[in-house]
PDB file of C-alpha atoms in Angstrom:
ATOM      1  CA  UNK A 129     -14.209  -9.589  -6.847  1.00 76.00           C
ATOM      2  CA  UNK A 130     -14.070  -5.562  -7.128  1.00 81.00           C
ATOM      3  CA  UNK A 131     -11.204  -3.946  -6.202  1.00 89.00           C
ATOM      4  CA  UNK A 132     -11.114  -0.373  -5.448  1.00 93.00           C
ATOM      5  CA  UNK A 133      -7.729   1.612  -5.542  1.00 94.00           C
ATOM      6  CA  UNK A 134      -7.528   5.590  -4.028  1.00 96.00           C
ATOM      7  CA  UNK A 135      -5.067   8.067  -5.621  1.00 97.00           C
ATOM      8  CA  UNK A 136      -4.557  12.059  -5.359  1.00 98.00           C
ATOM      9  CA  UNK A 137      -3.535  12.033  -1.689  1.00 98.00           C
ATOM     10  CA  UNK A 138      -0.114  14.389  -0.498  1.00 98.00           C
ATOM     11  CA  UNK A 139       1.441  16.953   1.290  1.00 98.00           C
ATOM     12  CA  UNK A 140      -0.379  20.288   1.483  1.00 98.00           C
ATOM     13  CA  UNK A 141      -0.023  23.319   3.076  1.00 98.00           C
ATOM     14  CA  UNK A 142      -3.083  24.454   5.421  1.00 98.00           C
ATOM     15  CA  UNK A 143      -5.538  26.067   2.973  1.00 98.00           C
ATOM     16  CA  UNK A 144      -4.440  24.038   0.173  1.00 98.00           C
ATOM     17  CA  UNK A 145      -6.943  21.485  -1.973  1.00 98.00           C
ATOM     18  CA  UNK A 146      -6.617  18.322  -3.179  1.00 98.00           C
ATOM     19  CA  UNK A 147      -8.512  15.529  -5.583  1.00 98.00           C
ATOM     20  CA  UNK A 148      -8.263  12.151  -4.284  1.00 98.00           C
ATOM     21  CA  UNK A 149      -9.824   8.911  -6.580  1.00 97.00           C
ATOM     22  CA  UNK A 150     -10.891   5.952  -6.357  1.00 95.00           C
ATOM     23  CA  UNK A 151     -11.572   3.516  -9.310  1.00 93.00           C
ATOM     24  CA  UNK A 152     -12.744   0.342  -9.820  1.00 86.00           C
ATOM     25  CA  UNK A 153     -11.094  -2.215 -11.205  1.00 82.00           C
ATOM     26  CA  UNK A 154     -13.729  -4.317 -13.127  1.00 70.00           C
ATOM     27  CA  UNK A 155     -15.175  -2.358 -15.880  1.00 55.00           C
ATOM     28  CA  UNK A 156     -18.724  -3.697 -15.418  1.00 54.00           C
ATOM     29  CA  UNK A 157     -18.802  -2.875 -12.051  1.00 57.00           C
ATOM     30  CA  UNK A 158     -20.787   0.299 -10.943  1.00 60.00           C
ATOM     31  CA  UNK A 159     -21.733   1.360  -7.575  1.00 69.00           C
ATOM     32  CA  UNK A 160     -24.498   3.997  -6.881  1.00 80.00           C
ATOM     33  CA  UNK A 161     -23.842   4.044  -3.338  1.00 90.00           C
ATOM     34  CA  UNK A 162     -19.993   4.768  -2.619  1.00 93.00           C
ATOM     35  CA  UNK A 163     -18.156   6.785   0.402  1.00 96.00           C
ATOM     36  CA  UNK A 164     -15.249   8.172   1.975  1.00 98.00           C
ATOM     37  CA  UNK A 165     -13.805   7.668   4.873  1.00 98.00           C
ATOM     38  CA  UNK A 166     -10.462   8.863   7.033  1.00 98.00           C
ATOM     39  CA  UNK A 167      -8.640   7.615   9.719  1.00 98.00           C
ATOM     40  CA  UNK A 168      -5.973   9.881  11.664  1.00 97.00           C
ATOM     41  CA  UNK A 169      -3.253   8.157  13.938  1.00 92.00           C
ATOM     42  CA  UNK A 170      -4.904   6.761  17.420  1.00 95.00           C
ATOM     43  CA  UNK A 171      -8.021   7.373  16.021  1.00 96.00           C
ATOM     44  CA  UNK A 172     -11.281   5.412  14.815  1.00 96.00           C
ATOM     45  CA  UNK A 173     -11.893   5.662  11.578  1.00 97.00           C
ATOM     46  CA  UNK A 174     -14.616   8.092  10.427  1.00 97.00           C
ATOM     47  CA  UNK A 175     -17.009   9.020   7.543  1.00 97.00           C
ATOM     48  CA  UNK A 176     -15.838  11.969   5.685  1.00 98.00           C
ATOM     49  CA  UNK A 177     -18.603  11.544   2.945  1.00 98.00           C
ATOM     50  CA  UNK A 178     -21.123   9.359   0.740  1.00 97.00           C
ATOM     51  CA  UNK A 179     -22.998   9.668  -2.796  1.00 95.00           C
ATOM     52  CA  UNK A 180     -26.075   7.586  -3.718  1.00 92.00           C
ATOM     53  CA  UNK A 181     -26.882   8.158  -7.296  1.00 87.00           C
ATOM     54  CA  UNK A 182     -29.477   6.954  -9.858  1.00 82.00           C
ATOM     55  CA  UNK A 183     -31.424   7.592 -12.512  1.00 82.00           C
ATOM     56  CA  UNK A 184     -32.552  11.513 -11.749  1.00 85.00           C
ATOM     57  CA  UNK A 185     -31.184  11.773  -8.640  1.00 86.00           C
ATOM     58  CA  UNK A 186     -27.593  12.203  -6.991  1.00 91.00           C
ATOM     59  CA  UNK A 187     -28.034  12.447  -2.722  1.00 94.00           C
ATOM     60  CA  UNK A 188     -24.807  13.068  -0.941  1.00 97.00           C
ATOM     61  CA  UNK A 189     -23.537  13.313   2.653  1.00 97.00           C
ATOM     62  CA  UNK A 190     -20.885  15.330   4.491  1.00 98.00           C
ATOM     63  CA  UNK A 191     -19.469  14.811   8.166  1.00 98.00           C
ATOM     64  CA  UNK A 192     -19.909  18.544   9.825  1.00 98.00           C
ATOM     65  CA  UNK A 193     -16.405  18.640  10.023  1.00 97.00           C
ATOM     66  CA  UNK A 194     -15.921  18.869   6.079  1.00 98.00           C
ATOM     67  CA  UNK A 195     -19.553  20.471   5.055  1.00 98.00           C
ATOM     68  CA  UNK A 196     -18.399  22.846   2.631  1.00 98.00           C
ATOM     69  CA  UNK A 197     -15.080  22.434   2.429  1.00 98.00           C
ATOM     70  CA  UNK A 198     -15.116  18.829   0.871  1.00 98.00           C
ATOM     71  CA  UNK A 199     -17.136  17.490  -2.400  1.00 98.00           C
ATOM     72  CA  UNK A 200     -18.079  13.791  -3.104  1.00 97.00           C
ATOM     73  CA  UNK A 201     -19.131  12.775  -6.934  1.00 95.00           C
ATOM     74  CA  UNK A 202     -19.090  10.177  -9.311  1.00 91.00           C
ATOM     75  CA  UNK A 203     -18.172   9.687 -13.157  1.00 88.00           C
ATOM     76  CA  UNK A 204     -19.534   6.309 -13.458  1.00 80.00           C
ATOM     77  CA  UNK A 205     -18.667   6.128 -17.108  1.00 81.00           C
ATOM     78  CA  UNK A 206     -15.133   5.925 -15.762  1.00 82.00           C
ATOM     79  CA  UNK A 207     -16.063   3.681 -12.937  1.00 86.00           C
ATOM     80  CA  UNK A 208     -14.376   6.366 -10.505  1.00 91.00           C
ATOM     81  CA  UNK A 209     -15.198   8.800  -7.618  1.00 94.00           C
ATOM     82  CA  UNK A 210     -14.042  11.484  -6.117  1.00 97.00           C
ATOM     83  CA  UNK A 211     -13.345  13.822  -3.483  1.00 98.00           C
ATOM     84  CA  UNK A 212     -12.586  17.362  -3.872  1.00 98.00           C
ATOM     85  CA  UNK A 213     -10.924  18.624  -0.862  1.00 98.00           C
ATOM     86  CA  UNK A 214     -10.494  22.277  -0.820  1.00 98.00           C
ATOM     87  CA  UNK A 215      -9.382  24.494   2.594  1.00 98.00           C
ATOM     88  CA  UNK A 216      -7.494  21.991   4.113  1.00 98.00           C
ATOM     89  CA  UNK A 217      -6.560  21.814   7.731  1.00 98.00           C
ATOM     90  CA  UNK A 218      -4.068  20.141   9.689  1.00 97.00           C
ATOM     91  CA  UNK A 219      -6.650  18.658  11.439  1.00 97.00           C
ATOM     92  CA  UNK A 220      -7.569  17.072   7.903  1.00 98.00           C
ATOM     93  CA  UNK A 221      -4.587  14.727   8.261  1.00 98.00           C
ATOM     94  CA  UNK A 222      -5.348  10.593   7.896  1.00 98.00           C
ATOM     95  CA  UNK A 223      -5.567   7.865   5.554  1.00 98.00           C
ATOM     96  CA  UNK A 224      -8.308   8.043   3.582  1.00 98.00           C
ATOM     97  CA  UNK A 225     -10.041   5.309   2.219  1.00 98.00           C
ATOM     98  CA  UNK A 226     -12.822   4.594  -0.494  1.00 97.00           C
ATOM     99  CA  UNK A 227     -15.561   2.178  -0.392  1.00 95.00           C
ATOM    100  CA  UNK A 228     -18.496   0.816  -1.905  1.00 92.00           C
ATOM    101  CA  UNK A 229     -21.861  -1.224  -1.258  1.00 89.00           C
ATOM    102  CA  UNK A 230     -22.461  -4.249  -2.645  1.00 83.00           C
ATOM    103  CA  UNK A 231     -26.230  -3.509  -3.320  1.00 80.00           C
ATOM    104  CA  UNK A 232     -27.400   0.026  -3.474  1.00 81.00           C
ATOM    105  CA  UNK A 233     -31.095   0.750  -2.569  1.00 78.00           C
ATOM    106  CA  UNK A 234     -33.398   3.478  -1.491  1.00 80.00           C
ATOM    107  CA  UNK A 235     -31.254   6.158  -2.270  1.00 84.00           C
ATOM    108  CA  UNK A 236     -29.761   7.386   0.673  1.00 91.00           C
ATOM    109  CA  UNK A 237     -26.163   7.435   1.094  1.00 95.00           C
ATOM    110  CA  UNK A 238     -24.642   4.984   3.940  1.00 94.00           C
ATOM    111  CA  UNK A 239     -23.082   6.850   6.523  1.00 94.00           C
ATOM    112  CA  UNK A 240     -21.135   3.790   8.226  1.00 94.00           C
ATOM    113  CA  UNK A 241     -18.161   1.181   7.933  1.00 95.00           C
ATOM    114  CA  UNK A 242     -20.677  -1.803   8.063  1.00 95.00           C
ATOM    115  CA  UNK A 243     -23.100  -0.712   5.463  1.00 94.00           C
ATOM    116  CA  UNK A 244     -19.598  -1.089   3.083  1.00 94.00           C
ATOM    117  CA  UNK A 245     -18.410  -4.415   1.386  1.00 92.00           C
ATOM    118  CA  UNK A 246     -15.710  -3.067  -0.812  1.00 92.00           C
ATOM    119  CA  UNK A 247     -12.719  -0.986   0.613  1.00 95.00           C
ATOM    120  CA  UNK A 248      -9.278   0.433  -0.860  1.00 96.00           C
ATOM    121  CA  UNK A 249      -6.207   0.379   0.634  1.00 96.00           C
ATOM    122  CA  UNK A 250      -6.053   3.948   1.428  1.00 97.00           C
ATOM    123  CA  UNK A 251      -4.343   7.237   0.425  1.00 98.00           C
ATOM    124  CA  UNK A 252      -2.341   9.602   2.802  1.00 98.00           C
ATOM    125  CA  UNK A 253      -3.272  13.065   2.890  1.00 98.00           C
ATOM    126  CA  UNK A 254      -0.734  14.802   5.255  1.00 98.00           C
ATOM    127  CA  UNK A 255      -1.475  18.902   6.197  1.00 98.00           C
ATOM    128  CA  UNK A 256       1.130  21.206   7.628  1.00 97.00           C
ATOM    129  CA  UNK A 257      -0.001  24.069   9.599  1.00 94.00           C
TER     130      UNK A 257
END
């Protein structure tokens, strides 16, 4: 069993970044295909962002709402990913959580909750205006 635990999340002002993690706890455990995703009070939870990576090739995606304001990437040397969060906006404020596929293929990065097996228990991010 892989468990993945988030870290980084805070209080911010609007404008303000942050780095949130997520690591893996088995150190032979690497996943290629690995996201982000947030939930906000009363409200589904979404996908902020997603990395495939392998051997030449790194493909990411971004929800509009973050596209350029938000970076997804992976050291998996330290079995870890990230998200840079930079301009932050109150409307930025949820639990975020981490996940990860249990079989990466074809490159692409998965977009939804049901393409995930592995999920963290979350980190709160929290923006004031």
């Amino acid at each position: 069993q892989v468990q993945l635990a988030e870290s980084g999340g805070g209080s911010v002002q609007a404008g303000g970044s942050l780095r949130l993690s997520c690591a893996a706890s088995r150190a032979d455990y690497s996943s290629n295909c690995m996201g982000w995703f947030r939930q906000a009070p009363g409200k589904e939870r979404e996908g902020v962002a997603a990395i495939a990576a392998g051997k030449g090739y790194t493909n990411t995606y971004y929800a509009d709402s973050v596209k350029g304001r938000f970076t997804i990437s992976q050291d998996n040397a330290k079995n870890t990913m990230y998200l840079q969060m930079n301009s932050l906006k109150p409307d930025d404020t949820a639990m975020y959580y981490c996940a990860a596929v249990r079989a990466c293929g074809g490159g692409y990065p998965r977009r939804y909750e049901y393409e995930y097996y592995y999920w963290g228990q979350g980190t709160q991010v929290t923006v004031a205006s």
